[in-house]
Amino acid sequence: MRGYFGFGVERVSKPMNLGNLYRTAHGFGASFLFTLDAHARVRESETGLTAGSDTSRAADNLPLFHYDSLDDLNLPEGCVLVGIELTDEAIDLPSFPHPPAAAYILGAEIYGLSPETLARCRHVIKIPTKFSLNLATAGAIVMYDRLRCLGRFADRPLHSGGARPGRESQTPSGGSNRPRVREDLLRREQARKGSSDPEFS
């Protein structure tokens, strides 16, 4: 699958919710995860976000960036910010053409996305449900839809049963762009913090 994606949460306050999203993002082949204006207890629990339930070792394989404000948000060049929010103007997820390079962001269930963040997004999409979902659940749905749309899978048959002969299934291995995107993000973050880590200098 070409391209890459990252996933972020604004004003998240529950470490368990972020931990669930962390593992899901790793499973779907995300290149990075980020928070925006996260609650202090989320940052303090960073090393234990996936402890006890994550056999995939997401924290060892997927970089997590914390940004204090929208002004600090530092995405790769060409990466499109896509908001996930239940608004009248938002595009229904089943009708949305996913950008090859994208960073998706959703808000904590109690707050949603701030007006400032919504204004920064190039696109805003919504999952057509009766009410808002848990952020980890919403994130998983969007990631699955991206994989379904951009992955190379056999066409879905019109009748029930197995897939028709055609293109081979493609699992989210991350693709050749994934290490490059991670390295670029880590280098940018080191520069922003004024670090001189020799690995990225």
mmCIF file with all atom_site columns, C-alpha atoms in Angstrom:
data_model
loop_
_atom_site.group_PDB
_atom_site.id
_atom_site.type_symbol
_atom_site.label_atom_id
_atom_site.label_alt_id
_atom_site.label_comp_id
_atom_site.label_asym_id
_atom_site.label_entity_id
_atom_site.label_seq_id
_atom_site.pdbx_PDB_ins_code
_atom_site.Cartn_x
_atom_site.Cartn_y
_atom_site.Cartn_z
_atom_site.occupancy
_atom_site.B_iso_or_equiv
_atom_site.pdbx_formal_charge
_atom_site.auth_seq_id
_atom_site.auth_comp_id
_atom_site.auth_asym_id
_atom_site.auth_atom_id
_atom_site.pdbx_PDB_model_num
ATOM 1   C CA . MET A 1 1   ? 0.000   0.000   0.000  1.00 0.00 ? 1   MET A CA 1
ATOM 2   C CA . ARG A 1 2   ? 1.469   3.341   -1.028 1.00 0.00 ? 2   ARG A CA 1
ATOM 3   C CA . GLY A 1 3   ? 1.685   6.353   1.242  1.00 0.00 ? 3   GLY A CA 1
ATOM 4   C CA . TYR A 1 4   ? 1.640   6.513   5.025  1.00 0.00 ? 4   TYR A CA 1
ATOM 5   C CA . PHE A 1 5   ? -0.539  7.770   7.842  1.00 0.00 ? 5   PHE A CA 1
ATOM 6   C CA . GLY A 1 6   ? -0.398  8.889   11.430 1.00 0.00 ? 6   GLY A CA 1
ATOM 7   C CA . PHE A 1 7   ? -3.075  9.217   14.084 1.00 0.00 ? 7   PHE A CA 1
ATOM 8   C CA . GLY A 1 8   ? -3.592  11.811  16.795 1.00 0.00 ? 8   GLY A CA 1
ATOM 9   C CA . VAL A 1 9   ? -5.909  12.702  19.656 1.00 0.00 ? 9   VAL A CA 1
ATOM 10  C CA . GLU A 1 10  ? -6.686  16.149  21.030 1.00 0.00 ? 10  GLU A CA 1
ATOM 11  C CA . ARG A 1 11  ? -7.224  16.658  24.783 1.00 0.00 ? 11  ARG A CA 1
ATOM 12  C CA . VAL A 1 12  ? -7.183  12.969  25.608 1.00 0.00 ? 12  VAL A CA 1
ATOM 13  C CA . SER A 1 13  ? -7.455  12.361  29.358 1.00 0.00 ? 13  SER A CA 1
ATOM 14  C CA . LYS A 1 14  ? -7.638  8.569   29.762 1.00 0.00 ? 14  LYS A CA 1
ATOM 15  C CA . PRO A 1 15  ? -4.405  6.596   29.325 1.00 0.00 ? 15  PRO A CA 1
ATOM 16  C CA . MET A 1 16  ? -6.352  3.407   28.563 1.00 0.00 ? 16  MET A CA 1
ATOM 17  C CA . ASN A 1 17  ? -8.106  5.007   25.586 1.00 0.00 ? 17  ASN A CA 1
ATOM 18  C CA . LEU A 1 18  ? -4.828  6.197   24.120 1.00 0.00 ? 18  LEU A CA 1
ATOM 19  C CA . GLY A 1 19  ? -3.261  2.814   24.834 1.00 0.00 ? 19  GLY A CA 1
ATOM 20  C CA . ASN A 1 20  ? -6.000  1.025   22.892 1.00 0.00 ? 20  ASN A CA 1
ATOM 21  C CA . LEU A 1 21  ? -5.561  3.426   19.977 1.00 0.00 ? 21  LEU A CA 1
ATOM 22  C CA . TYR A 1 22  ? -1.790  2.917   20.178 1.00 0.00 ? 22  TYR A CA 1
ATOM 23  C CA . ARG A 1 23  ? -2.061  -0.828  19.696 1.00 0.00 ? 23  ARG A CA 1
ATOM 24  C CA . THR A 1 24  ? -4.668  -0.480  16.952 1.00 0.00 ? 24  THR A CA 1
ATOM 25  C CA . ALA A 1 25  ? -2.544  2.043   15.038 1.00 0.00 ? 25  ALA A CA 1
ATOM 26  C CA . HIS A 1 26  ? 0.407   -0.329  15.222 1.00 0.00 ? 26  HIS A CA 1
ATOM 27  C CA . GLY A 1 27  ? -1.722  -3.181  13.933 1.00 0.00 ? 27  GLY A CA 1
ATOM 28  C CA . PHE A 1 28  ? -2.960  -1.186  10.939 1.00 0.00 ? 28  PHE A CA 1
ATOM 29  C CA . GLY A 1 29  ? 0.533   -0.048  9.978  1.00 0.00 ? 29  GLY A CA 1
ATOM 30  C CA . ALA A 1 30  ? 0.556   3.581   11.151 1.00 0.00 ? 30  ALA A CA 1
ATOM 31  C CA . SER A 1 31  ? 3.850   5.459   10.916 1.00 0.00 ? 31  SER A CA 1
ATOM 32  C CA . PHE A 1 32  ? 3.367   7.585   14.032 1.00 0.00 ? 32  PHE A CA 1
ATOM 33  C CA . LEU A 1 33  ? 0.959   8.532   16.812 1.00 0.00 ? 33  LEU A CA 1
ATOM 34  C CA . PHE A 1 34  ? 0.590   11.940  18.453 1.00 0.00 ? 34  PHE A CA 1
ATOM 35  C CA . THR A 1 35  ? -1.349  13.811  21.120 1.00 0.00 ? 35  THR A CA 1
ATOM 36  C CA . LEU A 1 36  ? -2.357  17.454  21.215 1.00 0.00 ? 36  LEU A CA 1
ATOM 37  C CA . ASP A 1 37  ? -2.862  19.155  24.580 1.00 0.00 ? 37  ASP A CA 1
ATOM 38  C CA . ALA A 1 38  ? -3.033  15.805  26.376 1.00 0.00 ? 38  ALA A CA 1
ATOM 39  C CA . HIS A 1 39  ? -3.913  15.577  30.070 1.00 0.00 ? 39  HIS A CA 1
ATOM 40  C CA . ALA A 1 40  ? -0.923  15.333  32.400 1.00 0.00 ? 40  ALA A CA 1
ATOM 41  C CA . ARG A 1 41  ? -1.841  11.808  33.527 1.00 0.00 ? 41  ARG A CA 1
ATOM 42  C CA . VAL A 1 42  ? -1.608  10.603  29.925 1.00 0.00 ? 42  VAL A CA 1
ATOM 43  C CA . ARG A 1 43  ? 1.952   11.890  29.599 1.00 0.00 ? 43  ARG A CA 1
ATOM 44  C CA . GLU A 1 44  ? 2.894   10.510  33.003 1.00 0.00 ? 44  GLU A CA 1
ATOM 45  C CA . SER A 1 45  ? 1.565   7.079   32.003 1.00 0.00 ? 45  SER A CA 1
ATOM 46  C CA . GLU A 1 46  ? 3.328   7.000   28.643 1.00 0.00 ? 46  GLU A CA 1
ATOM 47  C CA . THR A 1 47  ? 5.447   3.947   29.399 1.00 0.00 ? 47  THR A CA 1
ATOM 48  C CA . GLY A 1 48  ? 2.418   2.052   30.706 1.00 0.00 ? 48  GLY A CA 1
ATOM 49  C CA . LEU A 1 49  ? -0.121  2.938   28.037 1.00 0.00 ? 49  LEU A CA 1
ATOM 50  C CA . THR A 1 50  ? -0.107  -0.545  26.563 1.00 0.00 ? 50  THR A CA 1
ATOM 51  C CA . ALA A 1 51  ? 1.246   -2.488  29.527 1.00 0.00 ? 51  ALA A CA 1
ATOM 52  C CA . GLY A 1 52  ? -0.407  -5.801  30.310 1.00 0.00 ? 52  GLY A CA 1
ATOM 53  C CA . SER A 1 53  ? -2.523  -5.997  27.167 1.00 0.00 ? 53  SER A CA 1
ATOM 54  C CA . ASP A 1 54  ? -0.201  -5.349  24.262 1.00 0.00 ? 54  ASP A CA 1
ATOM 55  C CA . THR A 1 55  ? 1.592   -8.409  22.952 1.00 0.00 ? 55  THR A CA 1
ATOM 56  C CA . SER A 1 56  ? 2.477   -6.479  19.770 1.00 0.00 ? 56  SER A CA 1
ATOM 57  C CA . ARG A 1 57  ? 4.916   -4.200  21.662 1.00 0.00 ? 57  ARG A CA 1
ATOM 58  C CA . ALA A 1 58  ? 3.491   -1.085  19.994 1.00 0.00 ? 58  ALA A CA 1
ATOM 59  C CA . ALA A 1 59  ? 5.501   1.293   22.179 1.00 0.00 ? 59  ALA A CA 1
ATOM 60  C CA . ASP A 1 60  ? 8.730   -0.272  20.896 1.00 0.00 ? 60  ASP A CA 1
ATOM 61  C CA . ASN A 1 61  ? 7.738   0.028   17.252 1.00 0.00 ? 61  ASN A CA 1
ATOM 62  C CA . LEU A 1 62  ? 5.565   3.126   16.855 1.00 0.00 ? 62  LEU A CA 1
ATOM 63  C CA . PRO A 1 63  ? 6.797   6.622   17.805 1.00 0.00 ? 63  PRO A CA 1
ATOM 64  C CA . LEU A 1 64  ? 4.494   8.734   19.976 1.00 0.00 ? 64  LEU A CA 1
ATOM 65  C CA . PHE A 1 65  ? 4.806   12.532  19.919 1.00 0.00 ? 65  PHE A CA 1
ATOM 66  C CA . HIS A 1 66  ? 3.245   14.922  22.442 1.00 0.00 ? 66  HIS A CA 1
ATOM 67  C CA . TYR A 1 67  ? 2.424   18.484  21.344 1.00 0.00 ? 67  TYR A CA 1
ATOM 68  C CA . ASP A 1 68  ? 1.347   21.117  23.845 1.00 0.00 ? 68  ASP A CA 1
ATOM 69  C CA . SER A 1 69  ? -0.563  23.240  21.345 1.00 0.00 ? 69  SER A CA 1
ATOM 70  C CA . LEU A 1 70  ? -1.679  23.411  17.739 1.00 0.00 ? 70  LEU A CA 1
ATOM 71  C CA . ASP A 1 71  ? 1.213   25.768  16.987 1.00 0.00 ? 71  ASP A CA 1
ATOM 72  C CA . ASP A 1 72  ? 3.643   23.019  18.009 1.00 0.00 ? 72  ASP A CA 1
ATOM 73  C CA . LEU A 1 73  ? 2.103   20.399  15.731 1.00 0.00 ? 73  LEU A CA 1
ATOM 74  C CA . ASN A 1 74  ? 4.869   19.412  13.329 1.00 0.00 ? 74  ASN A CA 1
ATOM 75  C CA . LEU A 1 75  ? 3.764   17.159  10.468 1.00 0.00 ? 75  LEU A CA 1
ATOM 76  C CA . PRO A 1 76  ? 5.862   15.989  7.513  1.00 0.00 ? 76  PRO A CA 1
ATOM 77  C CA . GLU A 1 77  ? 5.719   18.123  4.383  1.00 0.00 ? 77  GLU A CA 1
ATOM 78  C CA . GLY A 1 78  ? 2.808   17.048  2.204  1.00 0.00 ? 78  GLY A CA 1
ATOM 79  C CA . CYS A 1 79  ? 1.003   15.294  5.055  1.00 0.00 ? 79  CYS A CA 1
ATOM 80  C CA . VAL A 1 80  ? -2.699  16.224  5.038  1.00 0.00 ? 80  VAL A CA 1
ATOM 81  C CA . LEU A 1 81  ? -4.444  16.796  8.383  1.00 0.00 ? 81  LEU A CA 1
ATOM 82  C CA . VAL A 1 82  ? -7.849  15.087  8.468  1.00 0.00 ? 82  VAL A CA 1
ATOM 83  C CA . GLY A 1 83  ? -10.239 15.771  11.337 1.00 0.00 ? 83  GLY A CA 1
ATOM 84  C CA . ILE A 1 84  ? -12.761 13.209  12.563 1.00 0.00 ? 84  ILE A CA 1
ATOM 85  C CA . GLU A 1 85  ? -15.832 14.907  14.003 1.00 0.00 ? 85  GLU A CA 1
ATOM 86  C CA . LEU A 1 86  ? -19.634 14.679  13.908 1.00 0.00 ? 86  LEU A CA 1
ATOM 87  C CA . THR A 1 87  ? -20.538 17.932  12.165 1.00 0.00 ? 87  THR A CA 1
ATOM 88  C CA . ASP A 1 88  ? -23.131 18.699  9.504  1.00 0.00 ? 88  ASP A CA 1
ATOM 89  C CA . GLU A 1 89  ? -20.417 19.735  7.059  1.00 0.00 ? 89  GLU A CA 1
ATOM 90  C CA . ALA A 1 90  ? -18.207 16.667  7.571  1.00 0.00 ? 90  ALA A CA 1
ATOM 91  C CA . ILE A 1 91  ? -17.831 14.126  4.769  1.00 0.00 ? 91  ILE A CA 1
ATOM 92  C CA . ASP A 1 92  ? -19.288 10.685  5.456  1.00 0.00 ? 92  ASP A CA 1
ATOM 93  C CA . LEU A 1 93  ? -16.415 8.236   5.864  1.00 0.00 ? 93  LEU A CA 1
ATOM 94  C CA . PRO A 1 94  ? -17.743 5.747   3.247  1.00 0.00 ? 94  PRO A CA 1
ATOM 95  C CA . SER A 1 95  ? -17.602 8.551   0.638  1.00 0.00 ? 95  SER A CA 1
ATOM 96  C CA . PHE A 1 96  ? -14.163 9.914   1.564  1.00 0.00 ? 96  PHE A CA 1
ATOM 97  C CA . PRO A 1 97  ? -11.142 9.389   -0.727 1.00 0.00 ? 97  PRO A CA 1
ATOM 98  C CA . HIS A 1 98  ? -8.233  8.995   1.698  1.00 0.00 ? 98  HIS A CA 1
ATOM 99  C CA . PRO A 1 99  ? -5.098  11.051  0.908  1.00 0.00 ? 99  PRO A CA 1
ATOM 100 C CA . PRO A 1 100 ? -1.987  8.880   0.409  1.00 0.00 ? 100 PRO A CA 1
ATOM 101 C CA . ALA A 1 101 ? -0.144  10.842  3.129  1.00 0.00 ? 101 ALA A CA 1
ATOM 102 C CA . ALA A 1 102 ? -2.430  11.788  6.007  1.00 0.00 ? 102 ALA A CA 1
ATOM 103 C CA . ALA A 1 103 ? -2.536  12.483  9.718  1.00 0.00 ? 103 ALA A CA 1
ATOM 104 C CA . TYR A 1 104 ? -5.955  11.830  11.239 1.00 0.00 ? 104 TYR A CA 1
ATOM 105 C CA . ILE A 1 105 ? -6.984  13.559  14.438 1.00 0.00 ? 105 ILE A CA 1
ATOM 106 C CA . LEU A 1 106 ? -9.986  13.100  16.681 1.00 0.00 ? 106 LEU A CA 1
ATOM 107 C CA . GLY A 1 107 ? -10.994 14.625  19.964 1.00 0.00 ? 107 GLY A CA 1
ATOM 108 C CA . ALA A 1 108 ? -11.666 13.044  23.317 1.00 0.00 ? 108 ALA A CA 1
ATOM 109 C CA . GLU A 1 109 ? -15.254 11.779  23.458 1.00 0.00 ? 109 GLU A CA 1
ATOM 110 C CA . ILE A 1 110 ? -16.370 14.409  25.954 1.00 0.00 ? 110 ILE A CA 1
ATOM 111 C CA . TYR A 1 111 ? -14.881 17.381  24.070 1.00 0.00 ? 111 TYR A CA 1
ATOM 112 C CA . GLY A 1 112 ? -14.531 16.573  20.392 1.00 0.00 ? 112 GLY A CA 1
ATOM 113 C CA . LEU A 1 113 ? -12.134 18.631  18.307 1.00 0.00 ? 113 LEU A CA 1
ATOM 114 C CA . SER A 1 114 ? -11.605 22.282  19.172 1.00 0.00 ? 114 SER A CA 1
ATOM 115 C CA . PRO A 1 115 ? -12.727 24.940  16.639 1.00 0.00 ? 115 PRO A CA 1
ATOM 116 C CA . GLU A 1 116 ? -9.067  25.876  16.116 1.00 0.00 ? 116 GLU A CA 1
ATOM 117 C CA . THR A 1 117 ? -8.109  22.325  15.214 1.00 0.00 ? 117 THR A CA 1
ATOM 118 C CA . LEU A 1 118 ? -11.108 21.912  12.921 1.00 0.00 ? 118 LEU A CA 1
ATOM 119 C CA . ALA A 1 119 ? -10.051 25.080  11.102 1.00 0.00 ? 119 ALA A CA 1
ATOM 120 C CA . ARG A 1 120 ? -6.542  23.677  10.632 1.00 0.00 ? 120 ARG A CA 1
ATOM 121 C CA . CYS A 1 121 ? -7.814  20.442  9.043  1.00 0.00 ? 121 CYS A CA 1
ATOM 122 C CA . ARG A 1 122 ? -7.895  20.248  5.268  1.00 0.00 ? 122 ARG A CA 1
ATOM 123 C CA . HIS A 1 123 ? -10.704 17.696  5.447  1.00 0.00 ? 123 HIS A CA 1
ATOM 124 C CA . VAL A 1 124 ? -13.211 16.772  8.154  1.00 0.00 ? 124 VAL A CA 1
ATOM 125 C CA . ILE A 1 125 ? -14.857 13.368  8.051  1.00 0.00 ? 125 ILE A CA 1
ATOM 126 C CA . LYS A 1 126 ? -17.481 11.650  10.178 1.00 0.00 ? 126 LYS A CA 1
ATOM 127 C CA . ILE A 1 127 ? -18.484 8.100   10.916 1.00 0.00 ? 127 ILE A CA 1
ATOM 128 C CA . PRO A 1 128 ? -22.233 7.954   10.170 1.00 0.00 ? 128 PRO A CA 1
ATOM 129 C CA . THR A 1 129 ? -23.425 6.802   13.597 1.00 0.00 ? 129 THR A CA 1
ATOM 130 C CA . LYS A 1 130 ? -26.257 8.000   15.849 1.00 0.00 ? 130 LYS A CA 1
ATOM 131 C CA . PHE A 1 131 ? -23.818 9.322   18.458 1.00 0.00 ? 131 PHE A CA 1
ATOM 132 C CA . SER A 1 132 ? -20.096 9.684   19.055 1.00 0.00 ? 132 SER A CA 1
ATOM 133 C CA . LEU A 1 133 ? -18.025 6.570   19.644 1.00 0.00 ? 133 LEU A CA 1
ATOM 134 C CA . ASN A 1 134 ? -15.162 5.826   21.982 1.00 0.00 ? 134 ASN A CA 1
ATOM 135 C CA . LEU A 1 135 ? -12.028 7.344   20.442 1.00 0.00 ? 135 LEU A CA 1
ATOM 136 C CA . ALA A 1 136 ? -10.204 4.014   20.089 1.00 0.00 ? 136 ALA A CA 1
ATOM 137 C CA . THR A 1 137 ? -13.243 2.487   18.368 1.00 0.00 ? 137 THR A CA 1
ATOM 138 C CA . ALA A 1 138 ? -13.614 5.466   16.036 1.00 0.00 ? 138 ALA A CA 1
ATOM 139 C CA . GLY A 1 139 ? -9.927  5.334   15.217 1.00 0.00 ? 139 GLY A CA 1
ATOM 140 C CA . ALA A 1 140 ? -10.101 1.633   14.377 1.00 0.00 ? 140 ALA A CA 1
ATOM 141 C CA . ILE A 1 141 ? -13.023 2.205   11.997 1.00 0.00 ? 141 ILE A CA 1
ATOM 142 C CA . VAL A 1 142 ? -11.192 4.974   10.135 1.00 0.00 ? 142 VAL A CA 1
ATOM 143 C CA . MET A 1 143 ? -7.998  2.915   9.897  1.00 0.00 ? 143 MET A CA 1
ATOM 144 C CA . TYR A 1 144 ? -9.902  -0.077  8.562  1.00 0.00 ? 144 TYR A CA 1
ATOM 145 C CA . ASP A 1 145 ? -11.641 2.110   5.970  1.00 0.00 ? 145 ASP A CA 1
ATOM 146 C CA . ARG A 1 146 ? -8.292  3.522   4.852  1.00 0.00 ? 146 ARG A CA 1
ATOM 147 C CA . LEU A 1 147 ? -6.853  0.021   4.495  1.00 0.00 ? 147 LEU A CA 1
ATOM 148 C CA . ARG A 1 148 ? -9.924  -1.162  2.603  1.00 0.00 ? 148 ARG A CA 1
ATOM 149 C CA . CYS A 1 149 ? -9.803  1.802   0.194  1.00 0.00 ? 149 CYS A CA 1
ATOM 150 C CA . LEU A 1 150 ? -6.057  2.046   -0.432 1.00 0.00 ? 150 LEU A CA 1
ATOM 151 C CA . GLY A 1 151 ? -5.012  -1.585  0.001  1.00 0.00 ? 151 GLY A CA 1
ATOM 152 C CA . ARG A 1 152 ? -4.913  -3.935  -2.944 1.00 0.00 ? 152 ARG A CA 1
ATOM 153 C CA . PHE A 1 153 ? -7.656  -6.410  -2.218 1.00 0.00 ? 153 PHE A CA 1
ATOM 154 C CA . ALA A 1 154 ? -9.851  -8.541  -4.416 1.00 0.00 ? 154 ALA A CA 1
ATOM 155 C CA . ASP A 1 155 ? -13.198 -6.954  -5.246 1.00 0.00 ? 155 ASP A CA 1
ATOM 156 C CA . ARG A 1 156 ? -15.966 -7.801  -2.816 1.00 0.00 ? 156 ARG A CA 1
ATOM 157 C CA . PRO A 1 157 ? -18.407 -10.257 -4.443 1.00 0.00 ? 157 PRO A CA 1
ATOM 158 C CA . LEU A 1 158 ? -22.049 -9.324  -4.887 1.00 0.00 ? 158 LEU A CA 1
ATOM 159 C CA . HIS A 1 159 ? -23.113 -12.587 -3.266 1.00 0.00 ? 159 HIS A CA 1
ATOM 160 C CA . SER A 1 160 ? -22.244 -13.885 0.179  1.00 0.00 ? 160 SER A CA 1
ATOM 161 C CA . GLY A 1 161 ? -19.274 -16.155 0.622  1.00 0.00 ? 161 GLY A CA 1
ATOM 162 C CA . GLY A 1 162 ? -15.579 -16.087 -0.211 1.00 0.00 ? 162 GLY A CA 1
ATOM 163 C CA . ALA A 1 163 ? -13.651 -13.584 -2.283 1.00 0.00 ? 163 ALA A CA 1
ATOM 164 C CA . ARG A 1 164 ? -13.549 -13.907 -6.062 1.00 0.00 ? 164 ARG A CA 1
ATOM 165 C CA . PRO A 1 165 ? -10.255 -14.650 -7.812 1.00 0.00 ? 165 PRO A CA 1
ATOM 166 C CA . GLY A 1 166 ? -8.283  -11.481 -8.459 1.00 0.00 ? 166 GLY A CA 1
ATOM 167 C CA . ARG A 1 167 ? -5.801  -9.337  -6.650 1.00 0.00 ? 167 ARG A CA 1
ATOM 168 C CA . GLU A 1 168 ? -3.999  -10.869 -3.719 1.00 0.00 ? 168 GLU A CA 1
ATOM 169 C CA . SER A 1 169 ? -4.756  -9.667  -0.236 1.00 0.00 ? 169 SER A CA 1
ATOM 170 C CA . GLN A 1 170 ? -2.338  -7.122  1.170  1.00 0.00 ? 170 GLN A CA 1
ATOM 171 C CA . THR A 1 171 ? -1.711  -6.847  4.883  1.00 0.00 ? 171 THR A CA 1
ATOM 172 C CA . PRO A 1 172 ? -0.525  -3.533  6.401  1.00 0.00 ? 172 PRO A CA 1
ATOM 173 C CA . SER A 1 173 ? 3.205   -4.211  6.452  1.00 0.00 ? 173 SER A CA 1
ATOM 174 C CA . GLY A 1 174 ? 3.895   -0.483  6.521  1.00 0.00 ? 174 GLY A CA 1
ATOM 175 C CA . GLY A 1 175 ? 5.500   -0.271  3.083  1.00 0.00 ? 175 GLY A CA 1
ATOM 176 C CA . SER A 1 176 ? 8.831   1.211   2.114  1.00 0.00 ? 176 SER A CA 1
ATOM 177 C CA . ASN A 1 177 ? 7.825   4.736   3.148  1.00 0.00 ? 177 ASN A CA 1
ATOM 178 C CA . ARG A 1 178 ? 7.270   3.868   6.796  1.00 0.00 ? 178 ARG A CA 1
ATOM 179 C CA . PRO A 1 179 ? 10.889  3.931   8.082  1.00 0.00 ? 179 PRO A CA 1
ATOM 180 C CA . ARG A 1 180 ? 11.650  7.120   6.138  1.00 0.00 ? 180 ARG A CA 1
ATOM 181 C CA . VAL A 1 181 ? 8.616   8.916   7.557  1.00 0.00 ? 181 VAL A CA 1
ATOM 182 C CA . ARG A 1 182 ? 9.458   7.853   11.102 1.00 0.00 ? 182 ARG A CA 1
ATOM 183 C CA . GLU A 1 183 ? 13.069  8.973   10.756 1.00 0.00 ? 183 GLU A CA 1
ATOM 184 C CA . ASP A 1 184 ? 11.979  12.332  9.342  1.00 0.00 ? 184 ASP A CA 1
ATOM 185 C CA . LEU A 1 185 ? 9.504   12.869  12.192 1.00 0.00 ? 185 LEU A CA 1
ATOM 186 C CA . LEU A 1 186 ? 12.038  11.892  14.834 1.00 0.00 ? 186 LEU A CA 1
ATOM 187 C CA . ARG A 1 187 ? 14.631  14.205  13.311 1.00 0.00 ? 187 ARG A CA 1
ATOM 188 C CA . ARG A 1 188 ? 12.152  17.103  13.275 1.00 0.00 ? 188 ARG A CA 1
ATOM 189 C CA . GLU A 1 189 ? 11.181  16.439  16.877 1.00 0.00 ? 189 GLU A CA 1
ATOM 190 C CA . GLN A 1 190 ? 14.830  16.320  17.965 1.00 0.00 ? 190 GLN A CA 1
ATOM 191 C CA . ALA A 1 191 ? 15.461  19.636  16.198 1.00 0.00 ? 191 ALA A CA 1
ATOM 192 C CA . ARG A 1 192 ? 12.380  21.217  17.790 1.00 0.00 ? 192 ARG A CA 1
ATOM 193 C CA . LYS A 1 193 ? 13.553  20.202  21.242 1.00 0.00 ? 193 LYS A CA 1
ATOM 194 C CA . GLY A 1 194 ? 17.127  21.254  20.561 1.00 0.00 ? 194 GLY A CA 1
ATOM 195 C CA . SER A 1 195 ? 18.503  17.737  21.015 1.00 0.00 ? 195 SER A CA 1
ATOM 196 C CA . SER A 1 196 ? 21.802  16.601  19.566 1.00 0.00 ? 196 SER A CA 1
ATOM 197 C CA . ASP A 1 197 ? 21.084  12.878  19.453 1.00 0.00 ? 197 ASP A CA 1
ATOM 198 C CA . PRO A 1 198 ? 23.824  11.515  17.147 1.00 0.00 ? 198 PRO A CA 1
ATOM 199 C CA . GLU A 1 199 ? 21.450  8.967   15.642 1.00 0.00 ? 199 GLU A CA 1
ATOM 200 C CA . PHE A 1 200 ? 19.493  11.740  13.939 1.00 0.00 ? 200 PHE A CA 1
ATOM 201 C CA . SER A 1 201 ? 22.133  14.447  13.571 1.00 0.00 ? 201 SER A CA 1
#
